[in-house]
PDB file of C-alpha atoms in Angstrom:
ATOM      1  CA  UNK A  15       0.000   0.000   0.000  1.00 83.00           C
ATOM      2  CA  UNK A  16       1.586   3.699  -0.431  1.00 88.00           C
ATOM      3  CA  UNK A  17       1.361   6.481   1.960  1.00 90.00           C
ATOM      4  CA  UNK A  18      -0.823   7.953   0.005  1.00 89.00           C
ATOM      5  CA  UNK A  19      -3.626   5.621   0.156  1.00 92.00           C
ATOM      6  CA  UNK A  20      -3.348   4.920   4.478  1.00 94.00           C
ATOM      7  CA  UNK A  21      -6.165   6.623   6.253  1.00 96.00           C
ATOM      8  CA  UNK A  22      -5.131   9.934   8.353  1.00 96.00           C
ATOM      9  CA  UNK A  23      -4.672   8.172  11.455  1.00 96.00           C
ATOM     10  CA  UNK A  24      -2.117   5.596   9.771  1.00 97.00           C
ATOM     11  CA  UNK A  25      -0.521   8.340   8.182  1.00 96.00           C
ATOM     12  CA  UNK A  26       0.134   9.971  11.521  1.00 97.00           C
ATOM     13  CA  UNK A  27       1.977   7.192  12.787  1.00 98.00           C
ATOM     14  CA  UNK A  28       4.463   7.234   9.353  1.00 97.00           C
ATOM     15  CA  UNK A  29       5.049  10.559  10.707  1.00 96.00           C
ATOM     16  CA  UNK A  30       5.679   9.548  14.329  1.00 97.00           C
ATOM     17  CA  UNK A  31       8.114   6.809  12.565  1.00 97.00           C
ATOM     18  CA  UNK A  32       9.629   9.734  10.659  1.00 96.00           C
ATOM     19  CA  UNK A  33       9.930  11.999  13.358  1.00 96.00           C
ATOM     20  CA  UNK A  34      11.604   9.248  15.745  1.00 96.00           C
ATOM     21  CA  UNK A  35      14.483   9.447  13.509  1.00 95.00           C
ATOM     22  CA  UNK A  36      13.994   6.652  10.847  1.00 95.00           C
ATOM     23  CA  UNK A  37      14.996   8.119   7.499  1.00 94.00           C
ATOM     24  CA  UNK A  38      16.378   6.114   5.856  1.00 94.00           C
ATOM     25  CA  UNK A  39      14.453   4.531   2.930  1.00 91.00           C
ATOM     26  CA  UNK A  40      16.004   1.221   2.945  1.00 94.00           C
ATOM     27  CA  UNK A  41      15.318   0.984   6.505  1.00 95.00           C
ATOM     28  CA  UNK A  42      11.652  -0.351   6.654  1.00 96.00           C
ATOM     29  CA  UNK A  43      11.643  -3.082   9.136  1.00 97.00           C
ATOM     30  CA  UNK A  44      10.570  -3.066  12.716  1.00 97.00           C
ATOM     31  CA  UNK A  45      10.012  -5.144  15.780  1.00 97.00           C
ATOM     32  CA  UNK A  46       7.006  -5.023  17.292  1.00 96.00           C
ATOM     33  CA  UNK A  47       7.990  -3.529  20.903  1.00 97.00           C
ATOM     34  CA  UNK A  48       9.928  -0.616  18.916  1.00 98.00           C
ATOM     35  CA  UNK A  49       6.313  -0.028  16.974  1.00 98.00           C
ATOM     36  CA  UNK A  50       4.403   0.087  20.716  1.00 98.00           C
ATOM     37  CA  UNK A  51       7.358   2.223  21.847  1.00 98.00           C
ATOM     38  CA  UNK A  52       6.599   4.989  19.297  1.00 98.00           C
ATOM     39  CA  UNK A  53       2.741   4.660  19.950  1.00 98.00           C
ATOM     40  CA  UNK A  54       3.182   4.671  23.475  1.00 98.00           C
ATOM     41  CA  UNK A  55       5.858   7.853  23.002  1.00 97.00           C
ATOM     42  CA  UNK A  56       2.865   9.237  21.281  1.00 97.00           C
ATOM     43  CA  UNK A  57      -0.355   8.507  23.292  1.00 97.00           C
ATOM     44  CA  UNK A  58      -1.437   4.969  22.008  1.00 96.00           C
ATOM     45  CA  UNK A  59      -1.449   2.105  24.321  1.00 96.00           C
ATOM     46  CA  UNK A  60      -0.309  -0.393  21.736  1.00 96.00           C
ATOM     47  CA  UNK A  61       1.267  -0.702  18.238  1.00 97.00           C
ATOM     48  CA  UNK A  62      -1.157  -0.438  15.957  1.00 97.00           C
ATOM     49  CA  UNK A  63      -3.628  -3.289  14.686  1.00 97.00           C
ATOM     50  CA  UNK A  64      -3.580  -2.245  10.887  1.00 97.00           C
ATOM     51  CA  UNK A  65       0.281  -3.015  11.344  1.00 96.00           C
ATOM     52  CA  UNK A  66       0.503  -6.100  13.634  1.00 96.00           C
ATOM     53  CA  UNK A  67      -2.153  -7.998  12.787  1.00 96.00           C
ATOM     54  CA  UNK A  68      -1.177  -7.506   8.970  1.00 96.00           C
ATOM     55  CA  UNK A  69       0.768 -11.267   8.650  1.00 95.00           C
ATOM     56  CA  UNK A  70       1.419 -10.108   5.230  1.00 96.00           C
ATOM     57  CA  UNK A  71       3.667  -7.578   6.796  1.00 96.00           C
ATOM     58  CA  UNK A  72       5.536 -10.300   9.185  1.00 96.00           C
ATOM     59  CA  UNK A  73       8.961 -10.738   7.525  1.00 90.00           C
ATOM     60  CA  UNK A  74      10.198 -13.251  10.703  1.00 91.00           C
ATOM     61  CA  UNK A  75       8.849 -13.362  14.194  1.00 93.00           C
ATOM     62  CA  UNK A  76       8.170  -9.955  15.934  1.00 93.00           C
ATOM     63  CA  UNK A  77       9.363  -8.008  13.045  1.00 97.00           C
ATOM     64  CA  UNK A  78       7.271  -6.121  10.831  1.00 97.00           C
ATOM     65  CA  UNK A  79       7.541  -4.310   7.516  1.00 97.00           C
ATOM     66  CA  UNK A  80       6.133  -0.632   6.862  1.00 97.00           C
ATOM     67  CA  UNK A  81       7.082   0.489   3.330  1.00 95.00           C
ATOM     68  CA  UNK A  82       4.610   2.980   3.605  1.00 96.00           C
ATOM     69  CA  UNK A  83       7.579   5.073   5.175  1.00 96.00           C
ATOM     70  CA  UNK A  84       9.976   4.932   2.174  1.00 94.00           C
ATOM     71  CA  UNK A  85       6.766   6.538   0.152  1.00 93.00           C
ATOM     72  CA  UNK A  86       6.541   9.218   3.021  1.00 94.00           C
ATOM     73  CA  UNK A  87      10.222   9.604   2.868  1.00 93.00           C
ATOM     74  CA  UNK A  88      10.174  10.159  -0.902  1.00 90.00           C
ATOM     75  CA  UNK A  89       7.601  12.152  -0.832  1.00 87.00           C
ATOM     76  CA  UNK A  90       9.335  14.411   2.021  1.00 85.00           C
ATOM     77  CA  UNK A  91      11.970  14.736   0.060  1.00 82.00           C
ATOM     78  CA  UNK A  92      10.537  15.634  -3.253  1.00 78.00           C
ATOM     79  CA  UNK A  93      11.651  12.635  -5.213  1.00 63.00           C
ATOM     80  CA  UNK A  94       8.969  10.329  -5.171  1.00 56.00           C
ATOM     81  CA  UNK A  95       7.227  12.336  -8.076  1.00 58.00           C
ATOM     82  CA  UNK A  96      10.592  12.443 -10.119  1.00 61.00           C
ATOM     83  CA  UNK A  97      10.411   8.646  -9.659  1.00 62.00           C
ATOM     84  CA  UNK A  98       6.832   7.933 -10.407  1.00 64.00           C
ATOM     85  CA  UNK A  99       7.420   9.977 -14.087  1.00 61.00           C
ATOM     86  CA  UNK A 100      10.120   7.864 -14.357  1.00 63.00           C
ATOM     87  CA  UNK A 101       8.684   4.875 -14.290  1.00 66.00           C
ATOM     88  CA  UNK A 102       5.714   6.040 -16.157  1.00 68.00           C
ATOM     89  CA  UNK A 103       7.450   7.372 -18.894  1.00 71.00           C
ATOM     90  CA  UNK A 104       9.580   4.061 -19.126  1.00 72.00           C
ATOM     91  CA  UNK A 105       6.668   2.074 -19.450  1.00 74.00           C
ATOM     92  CA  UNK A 106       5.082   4.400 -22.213  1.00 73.00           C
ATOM     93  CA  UNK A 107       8.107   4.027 -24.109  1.00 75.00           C
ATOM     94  CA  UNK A 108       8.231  -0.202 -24.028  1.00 73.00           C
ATOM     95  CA  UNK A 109       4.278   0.043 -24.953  1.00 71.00           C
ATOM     96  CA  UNK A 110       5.386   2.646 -27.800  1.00 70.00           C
ATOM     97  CA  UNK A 111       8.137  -0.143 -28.831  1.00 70.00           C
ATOM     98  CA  UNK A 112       6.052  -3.330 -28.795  1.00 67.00           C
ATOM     99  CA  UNK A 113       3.252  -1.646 -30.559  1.00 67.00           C
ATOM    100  CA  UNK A 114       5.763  -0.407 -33.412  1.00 62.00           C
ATOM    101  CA  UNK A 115       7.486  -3.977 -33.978  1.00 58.00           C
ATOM    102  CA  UNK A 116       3.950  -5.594 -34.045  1.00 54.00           C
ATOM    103  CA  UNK A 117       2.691  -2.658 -36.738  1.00 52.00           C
ATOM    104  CA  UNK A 118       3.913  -4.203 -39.961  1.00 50.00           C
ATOM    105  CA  UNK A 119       2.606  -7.642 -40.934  1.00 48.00           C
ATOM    106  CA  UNK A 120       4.701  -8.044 -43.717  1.00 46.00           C
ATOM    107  CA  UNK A 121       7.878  -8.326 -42.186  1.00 45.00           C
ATOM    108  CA  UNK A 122       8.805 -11.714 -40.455  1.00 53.00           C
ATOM    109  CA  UNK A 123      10.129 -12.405 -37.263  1.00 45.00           C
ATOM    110  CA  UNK A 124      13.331 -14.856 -37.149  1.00 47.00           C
ATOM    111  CA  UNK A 125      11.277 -17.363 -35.273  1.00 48.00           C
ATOM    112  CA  UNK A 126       8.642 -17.486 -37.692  1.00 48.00           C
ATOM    113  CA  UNK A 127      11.381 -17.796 -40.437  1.00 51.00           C
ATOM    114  CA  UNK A 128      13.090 -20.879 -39.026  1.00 52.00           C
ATOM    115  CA  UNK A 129      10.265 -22.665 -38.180  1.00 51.00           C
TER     116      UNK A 129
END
């Protein structure tokens, strides 16, 4: 899920994460009493449910993973909308491409040649 999509509650504890000094994009894994310790730190009781009851965000026992901060980090730091024309204009080029080498039906491939 990106950053963009969490509800504003979720996104307020990306920000906690971010303010307790992870920023590092890379750096997305966390254990479980670390998670409670920022909630805590910040008023909740516990780490939140949407997190660690999320076993598709259990990379190994007590640690979680919350990629949702790289997309806050990027977006921080201004780069995550260099990166997402990137990677659109990337794949508008290989559709451009495999529409162009599929346009003329008179030319052969090399597979259909040797067979």
């Amino acid at each position: 899920m990106k950053y963009s999509e969490l509800k504003p509650k979720q996104q307020e504890f990306i920000q906690w994460l971010f303010d307790d000094g992870n920023h590092d994009e890379d750096k997305t894994m966390f254990q479980r009493g670390y998670l409670k310790r920022v909630a805590n730190d910040n008023g909740m009781a516990w780490a939140p449910a949407w997190l660690v009851k999320d076993t598709g965000r259990v990379s190994k026992r007590g640690f979680y993973n919350v990629p949702e901060l790289s997309d806050f980090i990027r977006e921080a730091s201004g780069t995550a909308s260099d990166e997402d024309a990137l990677i659109e204009r990337m794949q508008d080029e290989a559709v451009s491409e495999s529409e162009s080498s599929t346009g003329d039906p008179s030319v052969e491939s090399s597979a259909t040649v040797a067979a």
